[in-house]
Amino acid sequence: MTERIGSANYTAGPEALLSDSVIVTQVEKAIGWARKYSIFPYPFATACCAMEFMSLSMAPYDIDRFGAALPRFTPRQADLLIVIGTVTIRQAPILRRVYDQMAEPKWVMSFGACASSGGFYDNYTTLPGIDRVIPVDVYVPGCPPRPEAVLDGLMMLQKKMQNERQRAFRREVVEPDLI
Ligand code: SF4
């Protein structure tokens, strides 16, 4: 029973007993909440940005606080592909295969200028952005990005995970245009 006194609501009876121990929500929201705090990243690290990625595990940044501390080096156990560094045209099919081997739901972070656009490499060997071969959920700018920027990108991604419709198959697979 809820009584209204002045501008406040006061709960009495069984509701008062349960109010501290029961949470009512929607299944989609609960799944989103669980997913965003249990991220298993797969670091596809190829170049100097990887040093910056390592610093995320150190005490000043402590990516563990976001539930994303344990890197997995098999795509079967990962749900966040973090592409870190320059990707060459020859590596593109490998990146695509790693992405395809990850189970749904899965997300992709493009870490740094090289992964996002090829960076300052304007030549025939460098992939001008990983979104030519796999879909990207969040781009983190910088050469290399500051760890704070990566955490910012991670929080944006967590917001996306929370608000996404939790369906078995997330999206149409984009066919790569370079491989
Ligand atoms: S963005 Fe800069 S730091 Fe990162 S891989 Fe490219 S050149 Fe290296």
mmCIF file of C-alpha atoms and ligand atoms in Angstrom:
data_model
loop_
_atom_site.group_PDB
_atom_site.id
_atom_site.type_symbol
_atom_site.label_atom_id
_atom_site.label_comp_id
_atom_site.label_asym_id
_atom_site.label_seq_id
_atom_site.Cartn_x
_atom_site.Cartn_y
_atom_site.Cartn_z
ATOM 1 C CA MET A 1 0.000 0.000 0.000
ATOM 2 C CA THR A 2 1.404 3.383 -0.934
ATOM 3 C CA GLU A 3 0.195 6.488 0.891
ATOM 4 C CA ARG A 4 0.707 9.971 -0.428
ATOM 5 C CA ILE A 5 1.537 12.538 2.239
ATOM 6 C CA GLY A 6 2.378 16.001 0.976
ATOM 7 C CA SER A 7 4.657 15.590 -2.031
ATOM 8 C CA ALA A 8 6.253 12.284 -0.899
ATOM 9 C CA ASN A 9 5.174 8.657 -1.263
ATOM 10 C CA TYR A 10 5.410 6.400 1.792
ATOM 11 C CA THR A 11 5.278 2.632 1.333
ATOM 12 C CA ALA A 12 3.810 0.362 3.955
ATOM 13 C CA GLY A 13 3.014 -3.320 4.363
ATOM 14 C CA PRO A 14 4.675 -6.067 2.254
ATOM 15 C CA GLU A 15 5.904 -3.505 -0.301
ATOM 16 C CA ALA A 16 7.999 -1.864 2.386
ATOM 17 C CA LEU A 17 9.659 -5.196 3.198
ATOM 18 C CA LEU A 18 10.442 -5.950 -0.455
ATOM 19 C CA SER A 19 11.500 -2.489 -1.534
ATOM 20 C CA ASP A 20 15.162 -3.011 -0.592
ATOM 21 C CA SER A 21 15.515 -6.502 -2.008
ATOM 22 C CA VAL A 22 13.416 -6.708 -5.186
ATOM 23 C CA ILE A 23 14.083 -4.942 -8.471
ATOM 24 C CA VAL A 24 11.465 -4.872 -11.192
ATOM 25 C CA THR A 25 12.757 -4.371 -14.726
ATOM 26 C CA GLN A 26 12.423 -5.663 -18.274
ATOM 27 C CA VAL A 27 14.288 -8.744 -19.506
ATOM 28 C CA GLU A 28 15.877 -6.762 -22.343
ATOM 29 C CA LYS A 29 17.230 -4.174 -19.937
ATOM 30 C CA ALA A 30 18.571 -6.815 -17.546
ATOM 31 C CA ILE A 31 20.351 -8.639 -20.382
ATOM 32 C CA GLY A 32 21.786 -5.367 -21.674
ATOM 33 C CA TRP A 33 23.026 -4.477 -18.201
ATOM 34 C CA ALA A 34 24.698 -7.881 -17.786
ATOM 35 C CA ARG A 35 26.309 -7.738 -21.206
ATOM 36 C CA LYS A 36 27.767 -4.301 -20.831
ATOM 37 C CA TYR A 37 29.567 -5.247 -17.597
ATOM 38 C CA SER A 38 30.896 -8.615 -18.776
ATOM 39 C CA ILE A 39 32.847 -7.742 -21.912
ATOM 40 C CA PHE A 40 35.496 -10.124 -23.208
ATOM 41 C CA PRO A 41 37.732 -8.210 -25.615
ATOM 42 C CA TYR A 42 39.770 -9.769 -28.404
ATOM 43 C CA PRO A 43 42.709 -7.406 -29.071
ATOM 44 C CA PHE A 44 43.615 -7.612 -32.766
ATOM 45 C CA ALA A 45 46.831 -5.673 -32.174
ATOM 46 C CA THR A 46 49.196 -5.028 -35.041
ATOM 47 C CA ALA A 47 51.216 -1.902 -34.322
ATOM 48 C CA CYS A 48 52.250 0.854 -31.928
ATOM 49 C CA CYS A 49 48.712 1.539 -30.622
ATOM 50 C CA ALA A 50 49.037 -1.776 -28.768
ATOM 51 C CA MET A 51 51.320 -0.089 -26.205
ATOM 52 C CA GLU A 52 48.517 2.284 -25.379
ATOM 53 C CA PHE A 53 46.104 -0.620 -25.112
ATOM 54 C CA MET A 54 48.370 -2.247 -22.516
ATOM 55 C CA SER A 55 48.278 0.856 -20.380
ATOM 56 C CA LEU A 56 44.517 0.452 -20.003
ATOM 57 C CA SER A 57 45.122 -2.419 -17.597
ATOM 58 C CA MET A 58 47.390 -0.371 -15.366
ATOM 59 C CA ALA A 59 46.287 1.181 -12.110
ATOM 60 C CA PRO A 60 45.644 4.761 -13.332
ATOM 61 C CA TYR A 61 43.074 3.561 -15.911
ATOM 62 C CA ASP A 62 42.097 0.095 -14.659
ATOM 63 C CA ILE A 63 39.767 -1.130 -17.396
ATOM 64 C CA ASP A 64 38.658 -3.821 -14.925
ATOM 65 C CA ARG A 65 36.329 -1.203 -13.432
ATOM 66 C CA PHE A 66 34.270 -1.441 -16.621
ATOM 67 C CA GLY A 67 34.050 -5.229 -16.597
ATOM 68 C CA ALA A 68 36.329 -5.545 -19.630
ATOM 69 C CA ALA A 69 39.594 -6.688 -18.092
ATOM 70 C CA LEU A 70 40.184 -10.161 -19.450
ATOM 71 C CA PRO A 71 41.446 -10.260 -23.032
ATOM 72 C CA ARG A 72 40.629 -13.435 -24.934
ATOM 73 C CA PHE A 73 42.892 -14.648 -27.705
ATOM 74 C CA THR A 74 40.335 -16.821 -29.380
ATOM 75 C CA PRO A 75 37.360 -15.275 -31.181
ATOM 76 C CA ARG A 76 35.107 -18.053 -29.874
ATOM 77 C CA GLN A 77 35.323 -16.605 -26.352
ATOM 78 C CA ALA A 78 35.200 -12.903 -27.196
ATOM 79 C CA ASP A 79 32.360 -10.497 -27.818
ATOM 80 C CA LEU A 80 34.300 -7.265 -28.407
ATOM 81 C CA LEU A 81 36.823 -7.129 -31.232
ATOM 82 C CA ILE A 82 39.257 -4.259 -30.637
ATOM 83 C CA VAL A 83 41.276 -3.565 -33.750
ATOM 84 C CA ILE A 84 44.447 -1.829 -32.599
ATOM 85 C CA GLY A 85 46.878 -0.423 -35.146
ATOM 86 C CA THR A 86 47.576 -0.519 -38.854
ATOM 87 C CA VAL A 87 45.897 -3.260 -40.883
ATOM 88 C CA THR A 88 47.342 -4.153 -44.254
ATOM 89 C CA ILE A 89 45.402 -5.365 -47.264
ATOM 90 C CA ARG A 90 46.956 -8.800 -46.750
ATOM 91 C CA GLN A 91 45.718 -8.899 -43.158
ATOM 92 C CA ALA A 92 42.181 -7.869 -44.113
ATOM 93 C CA PRO A 93 40.882 -11.410 -44.853
ATOM 94 C CA ILE A 94 42.319 -12.595 -41.522
ATOM 95 C CA LEU A 95 40.574 -9.790 -39.669
ATOM 96 C CA ARG A 96 37.363 -10.692 -41.456
ATOM 97 C CA ARG A 97 37.735 -14.341 -40.494
ATOM 98 C CA VAL A 98 38.317 -13.469 -36.831
ATOM 99 C CA TYR A 99 35.166 -11.346 -36.910
ATOM 100 C CA ASP A 100 33.147 -14.101 -38.569
ATOM 101 C CA GLN A 101 34.294 -16.629 -35.966
ATOM 102 C CA MET A 102 32.956 -14.551 -33.082
ATOM 103 C CA ALA A 103 29.506 -15.530 -31.908
ATOM 104 C CA GLU A 104 26.635 -13.064 -31.787
ATOM 105 C CA PRO A 105 26.131 -10.680 -30.144
ATOM 106 C CA LYS A 106 29.432 -9.021 -30.960
ATOM 107 C CA TRP A 107 30.792 -5.524 -31.203
ATOM 108 C CA VAL A 108 33.796 -3.854 -32.798
ATOM 109 C CA MET A 109 35.956 -0.976 -31.585
ATOM 110 C CA SER A 110 38.330 0.739 -33.999
ATOM 111 C CA PHE A 111 41.303 1.822 -31.886
ATOM 112 C CA GLY A 112 43.260 4.750 -33.296
ATOM 113 C CA ALA A 113 43.709 6.559 -36.586
ATOM 114 C CA CYS A 114 45.294 3.677 -38.490
ATOM 115 C CA ALA A 115 42.484 1.230 -37.750
ATOM 116 C CA SER A 116 39.831 3.843 -38.469
ATOM 117 C CA SER A 117 41.195 5.343 -41.673
ATOM 118 C CA GLY A 118 44.629 3.969 -42.476
ATOM 119 C CA GLY A 119 46.152 6.920 -40.574
ATOM 120 C CA PHE A 120 48.975 8.666 -42.359
ATOM 121 C CA TYR A 121 49.659 5.643 -44.551
ATOM 122 C CA ASP A 122 48.395 6.577 -47.978
ATOM 123 C CA ASN A 123 49.725 3.647 -49.954
ATOM 124 C CA TYR A 124 48.636 0.512 -51.739
ATOM 125 C CA THR A 125 49.438 -1.860 -48.861
ATOM 126 C CA THR A 126 47.374 -0.284 -46.079
ATOM 127 C CA LEU A 127 43.676 -0.848 -45.516
ATOM 128 C CA PRO A 128 42.058 2.619 -45.476
ATOM 129 C CA GLY A 129 39.843 1.801 -42.508
ATOM 130 C CA ILE A 130 38.661 -1.512 -41.085
ATOM 131 C CA ASP A 131 35.053 -0.629 -41.893
ATOM 132 C CA ARG A 132 35.895 -1.710 -45.445
ATOM 133 C CA VAL A 133 35.804 -5.299 -44.225
ATOM 134 C CA ILE A 134 33.878 -5.436 -40.922
ATOM 135 C CA PRO A 135 31.159 -3.277 -39.322
ATOM 136 C CA VAL A 136 32.425 -0.906 -36.613
ATOM 137 C CA ASP A 137 30.438 0.191 -33.552
ATOM 138 C CA VAL A 138 32.754 2.801 -32.107
ATOM 139 C CA TYR A 139 35.762 4.703 -33.440
ATOM 140 C CA VAL A 140 38.373 6.019 -31.025
ATOM 141 C CA PRO A 141 40.435 8.824 -32.600
ATOM 142 C CA GLY A 142 44.096 9.569 -31.942
ATOM 143 C CA CYS A 143 47.595 8.530 -32.928
ATOM 144 C CA PRO A 144 47.734 6.826 -30.553
ATOM 145 C CA PRO A 145 44.525 7.485 -28.628
ATOM 146 C CA ARG A 146 44.893 8.470 -25.001
ATOM 147 C CA PRO A 147 43.672 5.766 -22.595
ATOM 148 C CA GLU A 148 41.011 8.210 -21.417
ATOM 149 C CA ALA A 149 39.676 8.410 -24.986
ATOM 150 C CA VAL A 150 39.508 4.616 -25.154
ATOM 151 C CA LEU A 151 37.587 4.473 -21.882
ATOM 152 C CA ASP A 152 35.274 7.145 -23.258
ATOM 153 C CA GLY A 153 34.696 4.990 -26.343
ATOM 154 C CA LEU A 154 34.119 1.963 -24.147
ATOM 155 C CA MET A 155 31.485 3.799 -22.130
ATOM 156 C CA MET A 156 29.751 4.866 -25.360
ATOM 157 C CA LEU A 157 29.754 1.245 -26.435
ATOM 158 C CA GLN A 158 28.346 0.145 -23.081
ATOM 159 C CA LYS A 159 25.504 2.606 -23.544
ATOM 160 C CA LYS A 160 24.850 1.093 -26.951
ATOM 161 C CA MET A 161 24.928 -2.448 -25.514
ATOM 162 C CA GLN A 162 22.469 -1.447 -22.816
ATOM 163 C CA ASN A 163 19.987 0.111 -25.215
ATOM 164 C CA GLU A 164 20.279 -2.391 -28.037
ATOM 165 C CA ARG A 165 17.416 -4.759 -28.734
ATOM 166 C CA GLN A 166 18.639 -8.086 -27.436
ATOM 167 C CA ARG A 167 18.007 -10.346 -30.353
ATOM 168 C CA ALA A 168 19.637 -13.573 -31.409
ATOM 169 C CA PHE A 169 21.153 -12.211 -34.595
ATOM 170 C CA ARG A 170 22.106 -8.622 -34.352
ATOM 171 C CA ARG A 171 22.459 -7.369 -37.889
ATOM 172 C CA GLU A 172 22.959 -8.156 -41.496
ATOM 173 C CA VAL A 173 26.544 -9.086 -42.236
ATOM 174 C CA VAL A 174 28.157 -6.414 -44.357
ATOM 175 C CA GLU A 175 29.999 -7.903 -47.294
ATOM 176 C CA PRO A 176 33.553 -6.586 -47.461
ATOM 177 C CA ASP A 177 34.316 -4.432 -50.465
ATOM 178 C CA LEU A 178 38.065 -5.031 -50.507
ATOM 179 C CA ILE A 179 38.492 -8.770 -50.072
HETATM 180 S S1 SF4 B 1 47.406 5.374 -35.034
HETATM 181 FE FE1 SF4 B 1 49.526 6.079 -34.647
HETATM 182 S S2 SF4 B 1 50.132 4.972 -32.803
HETATM 183 FE FE2 SF4 B 1 48.353 3.887 -33.641
HETATM 184 S S3 SF4 B 1 49.174 2.293 -34.961
HETATM 185 FE FE3 SF4 B 1 48.809 4.084 -36.247
HETATM 186 S S4 SF4 B 1 50.787 5.171 -36.276
HETATM 187 FE FE4 SF4 B 1 50.841 3.728 -34.536
#
